[in-house]
């Protein structure tokens, strides 16, 4: 990183983890598509050199460790990595391999674009109205993992502290505890990244999603800190609902609306907020009202999968875990390992392929990224799809994972395909 900008050579070395279960199948498809798109876009002037690193079952069988230190070191050294889905070992000391990797690299922003592609089966009447990018805080809230099981000494000690010191008087003896961690610095850096993304991509709004009406000092604080970032750090580039409210109180409703109208005409990003349960309703009713979402970990978990379902499911939902300050990023499939389908060459590789699109865009290789989106869009529009979409489409042609990749490659330069996120 130089002056906050990632410096990418023409022939970078990028580590990859192929993943467990269906991971090897979808990675083989994905790497073919990436290499073909890079060659198509740059005609040999740019090339990715792939470096395999180990995690999950393959790592355990080879090294006796689920997440070797060499893997973490490689991700740190090479800045960018891409991975398939990983099995979470049971009773092996890791809460989650994915969570551990994110925490080791401080990948504080989980970024999930959600966009509908024509012909993808959707439960919505107008899925084409869904086009948003979700920024989910990735290091605290429930990911902090501070829990105490009912009946344990730690739970009893915490219960006694709450009752005797803080005068909490409604705790049954069989209470289990989880502590919700929301910090000012980590909340602000997440919102800062979301606003910068909106500005860079000329998107109209950033919405802070929270449950601050109930959790006033955690989720309510996230809302307040988010507005502080917008007004104090991006004041000339944003207009907030708080500003609208101040104008309304000082003058009148019409003046506030006029100020908003002028701000939008000037290309400013509108920063607003919404209660989490209402957002999940509006996601179905008025998804066109949202472009960038900034939220905490647990809300983001629900929202990401709900939004993905609106456009066809997590099989076509890409994801990235990014530290915009250090540049470190791991791009990944957002679904599980589906071990029952391992080595069947049958599953949809779109999640990992679109995560690769995010990776290429992050690198500044937008020409290759757009080529992949065009190819994938055309494959789906031509209804040459894997079993998940085939079952929901009429007149579709069922193809294997590898054949779907071939179809994408065939249409890399087809201008009828869709645009990047």
Short mmCIF file of C-alpha atoms in Angstrom, two decimals:
data_model
loop_
_atom_site.label_atom_id
_atom_site.label_comp_id
_atom_site.label_asym_id
_atom_site.label_seq_id
_atom_site.Cartn_x
_atom_site.Cartn_y
_atom_site.Cartn_z
CA UNK A 1 0.00 0.00 0.00
CA UNK A 2 1.32 3.47 -0.98
CA UNK A 3 -0.73 6.48 0.14
CA UNK A 4 -3.68 4.17 0.71
CA UNK A 5 -3.51 2.70 -2.79
CA UNK A 6 -2.74 -0.95 -3.52
CA UNK A 7 0.29 -1.42 -5.77
CA UNK A 8 -0.14 -4.49 -7.98
CA UNK A 9 2.65 -5.72 -10.30
CA UNK A 10 1.85 -7.06 -13.77
CA UNK A 11 2.65 -10.61 -12.64
CA UNK A 12 1.58 -10.92 -9.00
CA UNK A 13 1.86 -14.10 -6.94
CA UNK A 14 -1.55 -14.84 -5.42
CA UNK A 15 -2.00 -17.60 -2.81
CA UNK A 16 -5.07 -19.81 -3.09
CA UNK A 17 -6.77 -22.36 -0.85
CA UNK A 18 -8.81 -24.74 -2.95
CA UNK A 19 -11.08 -25.63 -0.03
CA UNK A 20 -12.81 -28.75 1.25
CA UNK A 21 -15.74 -30.75 -0.13
CA UNK A 22 -16.72 -29.18 -3.43
CA UNK A 23 -13.84 -26.71 -3.09
CA UNK A 24 -11.47 -28.46 -5.54
CA UNK A 25 -14.18 -28.71 -8.22
CA UNK A 26 -15.21 -25.07 -8.04
CA UNK A 27 -11.60 -23.87 -7.75
CA UNK A 28 -10.58 -25.73 -10.92
CA UNK A 29 -13.43 -24.02 -12.74
CA UNK A 30 -12.65 -20.63 -11.24
CA UNK A 31 -8.93 -20.58 -11.98
CA UNK A 32 -9.61 -21.48 -15.62
CA UNK A 33 -12.02 -18.56 -15.91
CA UNK A 34 -9.63 -16.11 -14.21
CA UNK A 35 -6.67 -17.09 -16.37
CA UNK A 36 -8.72 -16.90 -19.56
CA UNK A 37 -10.14 -13.49 -18.65
CA UNK A 38 -6.72 -12.06 -17.79
CA UNK A 39 -5.29 -13.36 -21.07
CA UNK A 40 -8.28 -12.04 -23.02
CA UNK A 41 -8.06 -8.59 -21.39
CA UNK A 42 -4.29 -8.05 -21.38
CA UNK A 43 -2.88 -10.31 -24.14
CA UNK A 44 0.08 -11.53 -22.10
CA UNK A 45 0.96 -8.15 -20.56
CA UNK A 46 -0.44 -9.30 -17.22
CA UNK A 47 -0.49 -12.73 -15.64
CA UNK A 48 -1.26 -14.22 -12.22
CA UNK A 49 1.17 -16.75 -10.73
CA UNK A 50 -0.77 -19.02 -8.38
CA UNK A 51 0.68 -20.31 -5.10
CA UNK A 52 -1.21 -23.04 -3.28
CA UNK A 53 -1.42 -22.73 0.50
CA UNK A 54 -3.12 -25.17 2.83
CA UNK A 55 -6.04 -24.91 5.23
CA UNK A 56 -8.84 -27.21 6.30
CA UNK A 57 -8.89 -30.96 5.75
CA UNK A 58 -6.10 -30.94 3.14
CA UNK A 59 -3.85 -29.06 5.56
CA UNK A 60 -4.71 -31.41 8.42
CA UNK A 61 -3.91 -34.52 6.40
CA UNK A 62 -0.64 -33.01 5.12
CA UNK A 63 0.63 -31.26 8.26
CA UNK A 64 -1.51 -32.30 11.22
CA UNK A 65 -2.75 -28.70 11.53
CA UNK A 66 -6.03 -27.24 10.30
CA UNK A 67 -4.56 -23.79 9.71
CA UNK A 68 -0.73 -23.87 9.50
CA UNK A 69 1.20 -20.76 10.42
CA UNK A 70 2.77 -20.85 6.94
CA UNK A 71 -0.66 -20.20 5.45
CA UNK A 72 -1.24 -17.15 7.61
CA UNK A 73 2.28 -15.91 6.84
CA UNK A 74 1.72 -16.33 3.09
CA UNK A 75 -1.51 -14.34 3.24
CA UNK A 76 0.27 -11.58 5.13
CA UNK A 77 3.23 -11.54 2.72
CA UNK A 78 1.28 -11.61 -0.54
CA UNK A 79 -1.51 -9.23 0.65
CA UNK A 80 -4.24 -10.82 -1.53
CA UNK A 81 -5.51 -14.42 -1.40
CA UNK A 82 -8.53 -16.38 -2.60
CA UNK A 83 -10.11 -19.45 -1.06
CA UNK A 84 -12.82 -22.04 -1.42
CA UNK A 85 -15.09 -23.18 1.43
CA UNK A 86 -13.47 -24.76 4.49
CA UNK A 87 -14.63 -27.35 6.99
CA UNK A 88 -14.74 -26.12 10.57
CA UNK A 89 -13.13 -28.79 12.78
CA UNK A 90 -15.19 -29.94 15.74
CA UNK A 91 -13.40 -29.88 19.09
CA UNK A 92 -10.04 -29.01 17.59
CA UNK A 93 -9.45 -25.66 19.26
CA UNK A 94 -10.67 -23.40 16.42
CA UNK A 95 -14.10 -21.78 16.62
CA UNK A 96 -13.87 -21.43 12.84
CA UNK A 97 -10.97 -21.51 10.39
CA UNK A 98 -12.54 -18.63 8.47
CA UNK A 99 -12.96 -16.54 11.61
CA UNK A 100 -9.41 -17.29 12.73
CA UNK A 101 -7.97 -16.23 9.38
CA UNK A 102 -9.97 -13.00 9.45
CA UNK A 103 -8.85 -12.21 12.98
CA UNK A 104 -5.19 -12.99 12.31
CA UNK A 105 -5.17 -10.59 9.36
CA UNK A 106 -7.58 -8.09 10.95
CA UNK A 107 -9.86 -8.31 7.92
CA UNK A 108 -12.42 -6.01 9.44
CA UNK A 109 -14.79 -5.55 6.49
CA UNK A 110 -16.81 -8.46 5.15
CA UNK A 111 -17.92 -7.15 1.76
CA UNK A 112 -20.83 -8.86 0.00
CA UNK A 113 -22.15 -7.49 -3.31
CA UNK A 114 -25.70 -8.62 -4.07
CA UNK A 115 -26.90 -8.32 -7.65
CA UNK A 116 -29.41 -10.18 -9.80
CA UNK A 117 -28.41 -11.69 -13.15
CA UNK A 118 -31.12 -12.20 -15.82
CA UNK A 119 -32.75 -15.64 -15.78
CA UNK A 120 -31.48 -16.52 -12.29
CA UNK A 121 -34.48 -17.94 -10.38
CA UNK A 122 -35.62 -15.56 -7.63
CA UNK A 123 -38.57 -15.45 -5.19
CA UNK A 124 -38.98 -11.71 -5.88
CA UNK A 125 -41.30 -10.26 -8.51
CA UNK A 126 -38.65 -7.68 -9.46
CA UNK A 127 -35.22 -9.05 -8.47
CA UNK A 128 -33.60 -6.63 -10.93
CA UNK A 129 -34.19 -3.91 -8.32
CA UNK A 130 -31.70 -5.58 -5.96
CA UNK A 131 -28.21 -4.16 -6.45
CA UNK A 132 -26.37 -3.42 -3.23
CA UNK A 133 -23.05 -3.97 -1.46
CA UNK A 134 -23.10 -5.01 2.20
CA UNK A 135 -20.26 -3.98 4.53
CA UNK A 136 -20.40 -6.18 7.61
CA UNK A 137 -18.07 -5.57 10.57
CA UNK A 138 -15.93 -8.67 10.81
CA UNK A 139 -14.01 -8.64 14.09
CA UNK A 140 -16.34 -8.00 17.02
CA UNK A 141 -20.01 -8.30 18.08
CA UNK A 142 -20.76 -12.06 18.10
CA UNK A 143 -17.41 -12.79 16.40
CA UNK A 144 -15.68 -11.72 19.63
CA UNK A 145 -16.82 -15.10 20.97
CA UNK A 146 -17.22 -14.03 24.60
CA UNK A 147 -19.68 -16.59 25.97
CA UNK A 148 -20.19 -18.43 29.24
CA UNK A 149 -22.25 -21.63 29.41
CA UNK A 150 -24.99 -21.96 31.98
CA UNK A 151 -23.95 -23.60 35.24
CA UNK A 152 -20.22 -22.94 34.82
CA UNK A 153 -18.06 -21.16 37.36
CA UNK A 154 -17.51 -18.29 34.93
CA UNK A 155 -21.23 -17.86 34.40
CA UNK A 156 -21.87 -17.88 38.14
CA UNK A 157 -19.11 -15.32 38.71
CA UNK A 158 -20.46 -13.03 36.00
CA UNK A 159 -23.99 -13.40 37.36
CA UNK A 160 -22.80 -12.46 40.84
CA UNK A 161 -20.93 -9.41 39.49
CA UNK A 162 -23.95 -8.21 37.54
CA UNK A 163 -26.28 -8.67 40.49
CA UNK A 164 -24.08 -7.29 43.28
CA UNK A 165 -22.07 -4.59 41.50
CA UNK A 166 -24.38 -3.45 38.69
CA UNK A 167 -27.67 -4.20 40.48
CA UNK A 168 -29.10 -6.35 37.68
CA UNK A 169 -31.96 -8.22 39.33
CA UNK A 170 -33.60 -10.43 36.70
CA UNK A 171 -31.04 -13.20 36.12
CA UNK A 172 -32.29 -16.79 36.61
CA UNK A 173 -29.81 -19.30 38.02
CA UNK A 174 -29.67 -21.18 34.72
CA UNK A 175 -28.61 -18.12 32.70
CA UNK A 176 -26.02 -18.41 29.95
CA UNK A 177 -24.14 -15.27 28.91
CA UNK A 178 -22.86 -13.75 25.71
CA UNK A 179 -21.18 -10.33 25.73
CA UNK A 180 -21.79 -8.04 22.79
CA UNK A 181 -18.70 -6.00 21.88
CA UNK A 182 -19.18 -2.86 19.76
CA UNK A 183 -16.25 -0.42 19.76
CA UNK A 184 -15.98 3.13 18.46
CA UNK A 185 -12.79 2.69 16.46
CA UNK A 186 -13.83 -0.52 14.73
CA UNK A 187 -17.31 0.79 13.99
CA UNK A 188 -15.92 3.96 12.48
CA UNK A 189 -13.38 2.24 10.25
CA UNK A 190 -16.12 -0.02 8.87
CA UNK A 191 -18.40 2.92 8.06
CA UNK A 192 -15.45 4.86 6.67
CA UNK A 193 -14.72 2.01 4.24
CA UNK A 194 -18.38 1.84 3.21
CA UNK A 195 -18.57 5.58 2.47
CA UNK A 196 -15.32 5.51 0.51
CA UNK A 197 -16.65 2.61 -1.54
CA UNK A 198 -19.84 4.53 -2.31
CA UNK A 199 -17.85 7.59 -3.37
CA UNK A 200 -15.42 5.60 -5.52
CA UNK A 201 -18.23 3.76 -7.30
CA UNK A 202 -20.54 6.79 -7.54
CA UNK A 203 -23.29 5.10 -5.54
CA UNK A 204 -26.07 7.28 -4.10
CA UNK A 205 -26.37 6.14 -0.49
CA UNK A 206 -24.90 4.40 2.55
CA UNK A 207 -27.43 2.96 5.01
CA UNK A 208 -26.48 2.22 8.62
CA UNK A 209 -28.50 -0.84 9.69
CA UNK A 210 -28.86 -1.28 13.45
CA UNK A 211 -31.13 -2.19 16.34
CA UNK A 212 -30.35 0.96 18.29
CA UNK A 213 -33.93 1.42 19.44
CA UNK A 214 -33.37 -1.50 21.84
CA UNK A 215 -29.57 -1.78 22.24
CA UNK A 216 -28.91 1.92 22.69
CA UNK A 217 -25.30 1.81 23.91
CA UNK A 218 -24.02 -0.72 21.37
CA UNK A 219 -26.04 -0.67 18.16
CA UNK A 220 -27.30 2.82 18.90
CA UNK A 221 -23.69 3.92 19.34
CA UNK A 222 -22.80 2.32 15.98
CA UNK A 223 -25.42 4.53 14.36
CA UNK A 224 -24.11 7.66 16.08
CA UNK A 225 -20.46 6.89 15.27
CA UNK A 226 -21.41 6.23 11.66
CA UNK A 227 -22.97 9.66 11.36
CA UNK A 228 -19.91 11.22 13.00
CA UNK A 229 -17.67 9.67 10.35
CA UNK A 230 -19.93 10.94 7.58
CA UNK A 231 -20.15 14.50 8.87
CA UNK A 232 -16.66 14.97 10.32
CA UNK A 233 -14.59 13.13 7.70
CA UNK A 234 -16.71 13.37 4.53
CA UNK A 235 -18.71 16.51 5.21
CA UNK A 236 -18.27 17.99 1.72
CA UNK A 237 -19.10 14.70 0.02
CA UNK A 238 -22.07 13.47 2.04
CA UNK A 239 -25.48 14.58 3.26
CA UNK A 240 -26.92 12.84 6.31
CA UNK A 241 -30.37 12.30 7.70
CA UNK A 242 -29.16 14.12 10.82
CA UNK A 243 -28.45 17.19 8.69
CA UNK A 244 -31.91 16.89 7.16
CA UNK A 245 -33.43 16.72 10.66
CA UNK A 246 -31.45 19.74 11.90
CA UNK A 247 -32.61 21.82 8.92
CA UNK A 248 -36.21 20.69 9.43
CA UNK A 249 -36.14 21.73 13.09
CA UNK A 250 -34.41 25.06 12.42
CA UNK A 251 -36.51 26.02 9.40
CA UNK A 252 -39.21 23.73 8.03
CA UNK A 253 -39.79 20.45 6.23
CA UNK A 254 -39.67 21.98 2.76
CA UNK A 255 -36.25 23.55 3.42
CA UNK A 256 -34.87 20.19 4.55
CA UNK A 257 -36.21 18.48 1.45
CA UNK A 258 -34.75 21.20 -0.75
CA UNK A 259 -31.33 20.80 0.90
CA UNK A 260 -31.50 17.04 0.28
CA UNK A 261 -32.47 17.58 -3.34
CA UNK A 262 -29.53 19.96 -3.88
CA UNK A 263 -27.10 17.55 -2.20
CA UNK A 264 -28.22 14.69 -4.41
CA UNK A 265 -27.93 16.87 -7.53
CA UNK A 266 -24.36 17.66 -6.49
CA UNK A 267 -23.55 13.95 -6.36
CA UNK A 268 -23.22 13.75 -2.60
CA UNK A 269 -23.70 10.39 -0.89
CA UNK A 270 -26.79 10.23 1.30
CA UNK A 271 -25.97 8.64 4.66
CA UNK A 272 -29.09 7.36 6.41
CA UNK A 273 -30.07 4.69 8.91
CA UNK A 274 -32.77 2.09 9.40
CA UNK A 275 -33.78 -0.39 12.12
CA UNK A 276 -32.63 -3.91 11.22
CA UNK A 277 -36.04 -5.60 11.21
CA UNK A 278 -37.50 -2.84 9.04
CA UNK A 279 -34.56 -3.18 6.66
CA UNK A 280 -35.28 -6.88 6.16
CA UNK A 281 -38.83 -5.93 5.22
CA UNK A 282 -37.71 -3.15 2.87
CA UNK A 283 -35.20 -5.52 1.27
CA UNK A 284 -38.20 -7.34 -0.16
CA UNK A 285 -40.51 -4.39 -0.76
CA UNK A 286 -38.19 -1.56 -1.87
CA UNK A 287 -34.67 -2.90 -2.50
CA UNK A 288 -33.99 -0.10 -4.99
CA UNK A 289 -33.71 2.30 -2.04
CA UNK A 290 -30.39 0.79 -0.91
CA UNK A 291 -26.97 0.78 -2.54
CA UNK A 292 -24.32 0.38 0.22
CA UNK A 293 -25.13 -1.12 3.61
CA UNK A 294 -22.93 -0.71 6.71
CA UNK A 295 -23.78 -2.82 9.72
CA UNK A 296 -22.44 -4.88 12.60
CA UNK A 297 -21.55 -8.53 12.54
CA UNK A 298 -24.72 -10.35 13.56
CA UNK A 299 -27.04 -8.08 11.57
CA UNK A 300 -24.74 -8.46 8.58
CA UNK A 301 -24.87 -12.24 8.85
CA UNK A 302 -28.65 -12.26 8.55
CA UNK A 303 -28.79 -9.51 5.95
CA UNK A 304 -26.14 -11.01 3.64
CA UNK A 305 -27.88 -14.36 3.30
CA UNK A 306 -31.37 -12.86 3.09
CA UNK A 307 -30.24 -10.52 0.33
CA UNK A 308 -28.49 -13.38 -1.48
CA UNK A 309 -31.72 -15.39 -1.38
CA UNK A 310 -33.49 -12.52 -3.14
CA UNK A 311 -31.20 -12.88 -6.16
CA UNK A 312 -30.86 -16.65 -6.37
CA UNK A 313 -29.12 -17.84 -3.21
CA UNK A 314 -25.60 -17.98 -1.80
CA UNK A 315 -24.54 -20.15 -4.74
CA UNK A 316 -24.20 -16.92 -6.70
CA UNK A 317 -23.16 -14.64 -3.79
CA UNK A 318 -19.51 -13.51 -3.74
CA UNK A 319 -17.63 -12.31 -0.70
CA UNK A 320 -14.43 -10.69 0.47
CA UNK A 321 -12.78 -9.99 3.80
CA UNK A 322 -10.71 -6.82 3.57
CA UNK A 323 -8.55 -4.52 5.65
CA UNK A 324 -8.62 -1.28 3.67
CA UNK A 325 -5.82 0.18 5.79
CA UNK A 326 -3.18 -2.53 5.28
CA UNK A 327 -4.55 -3.76 1.94
CA UNK A 328 -4.83 -7.37 3.09
CA UNK A 329 -7.78 -9.20 1.56
CA UNK A 330 -9.08 -12.74 1.29
CA UNK A 331 -11.76 -13.39 -1.34
CA UNK A 332 -13.92 -16.45 -0.79
CA UNK A 333 -16.95 -18.50 -1.71
CA UNK A 334 -19.73 -17.67 0.72
CA UNK A 335 -21.33 -21.12 0.86
CA UNK A 336 -20.36 -24.31 2.67
CA UNK A 337 -18.34 -27.34 1.62
CA UNK A 338 -21.27 -29.64 0.65
CA UNK A 339 -19.10 -32.75 1.15
CA UNK A 340 -21.77 -35.08 -0.25
CA UNK A 341 -21.13 -33.53 -3.67
CA UNK A 342 -17.34 -33.57 -3.52
CA UNK A 343 -15.62 -34.71 -6.74
CA UNK A 344 -18.92 -34.82 -8.65
CA UNK A 345 -18.17 -31.83 -10.91
CA UNK A 346 -21.80 -30.79 -10.45
CA UNK A 347 -22.02 -27.73 -8.18
CA UNK A 348 -22.36 -24.07 -9.11
CA UNK A 349 -18.97 -22.26 -9.01
CA UNK A 350 -20.51 -18.79 -9.39
CA UNK A 351 -19.87 -17.68 -5.80
CA UNK A 352 -16.13 -18.28 -6.09
CA UNK A 353 -15.99 -16.97 -9.67
CA UNK A 354 -17.72 -13.72 -8.68
CA UNK A 355 -15.42 -13.48 -5.65
CA UNK A 356 -12.59 -13.62 -8.16
CA UNK A 357 -14.28 -10.72 -9.97
CA UNK A 358 -14.15 -8.79 -6.70
CA UNK A 359 -10.47 -9.67 -6.37
CA UNK A 360 -9.66 -8.44 -9.88
CA UNK A 361 -11.60 -5.23 -9.27
CA UNK A 362 -9.72 -4.74 -5.97
CA UNK A 363 -6.46 -5.15 -7.90
CA UNK A 364 -7.55 -2.57 -10.45
CA UNK A 365 -7.79 -5.18 -13.22
CA UNK A 366 -11.29 -4.05 -14.16
CA UNK A 367 -11.11 -5.17 -17.79
CA UNK A 368 -10.67 -8.81 -16.75
CA UNK A 369 -13.34 -8.44 -14.06
CA UNK A 370 -15.87 -7.10 -16.56
CA UNK A 371 -15.05 -9.89 -19.01
CA UNK A 372 -15.91 -12.55 -16.40
CA UNK A 373 -19.19 -10.85 -15.52
CA UNK A 374 -20.08 -10.72 -19.22
CA UNK A 375 -19.30 -14.40 -19.65
CA UNK A 376 -21.16 -15.52 -16.55
CA UNK A 377 -24.18 -13.39 -17.44
CA UNK A 378 -24.34 -14.88 -20.92
CA UNK A 379 -23.99 -18.45 -19.65
CA UNK A 380 -26.99 -17.89 -17.38
CA UNK A 381 -28.97 -16.01 -20.02
CA UNK A 382 -28.42 -18.95 -22.39
CA UNK A 383 -29.64 -21.22 -19.58
CA UNK A 384 -26.58 -23.47 -19.62
CA UNK A 385 -26.43 -23.95 -15.86
CA UNK A 386 -25.56 -26.31 -13.04
CA UNK A 387 -28.10 -28.40 -11.16
CA UNK A 388 -29.18 -25.73 -8.63
CA UNK A 389 -30.45 -23.36 -11.34
CA UNK A 390 -31.46 -26.13 -13.75
CA UNK A 391 -34.08 -27.40 -11.31
CA UNK A 392 -35.72 -23.99 -11.18
CA UNK A 393 -35.58 -23.03 -14.86
CA UNK A 394 -37.63 -24.11 -17.81
CA UNK A 395 -35.93 -25.16 -21.04
CA UNK A 396 -32.49 -25.08 -19.41
CA UNK A 397 -29.48 -27.22 -20.31
CA UNK A 398 -27.82 -29.03 -17.41
CA UNK A 399 -24.03 -28.71 -17.41
CA UNK A 400 -21.22 -29.81 -15.11
CA UNK A 401 -19.14 -27.37 -13.08
CA UNK A 402 -16.30 -27.57 -15.59
CA UNK A 403 -18.69 -27.13 -18.53
CA UNK A 404 -20.19 -24.03 -16.94
CA UNK A 405 -16.68 -22.57 -16.74
CA UNK A 406 -16.16 -23.38 -20.42
CA UNK A 407 -19.41 -21.59 -21.27
CA UNK A 408 -18.27 -18.51 -19.35
CA UNK A 409 -14.93 -18.49 -21.16
CA UNK A 410 -16.72 -18.80 -24.49
CA UNK A 411 -18.56 -15.51 -23.83
CA UNK A 412 -15.88 -13.38 -22.15
CA UNK A 413 -16.06 -10.77 -24.90
CA UNK A 414 -19.84 -10.86 -25.41
CA UNK A 415 -21.02 -7.28 -24.89
CA UNK A 416 -24.55 -8.46 -24.12
CA UNK A 417 -23.39 -9.61 -20.70
CA UNK A 418 -23.85 -7.63 -17.49
CA UNK A 419 -21.65 -5.00 -15.90
CA UNK A 420 -19.39 -5.23 -12.88
CA UNK A 421 -20.88 -4.76 -9.41
#
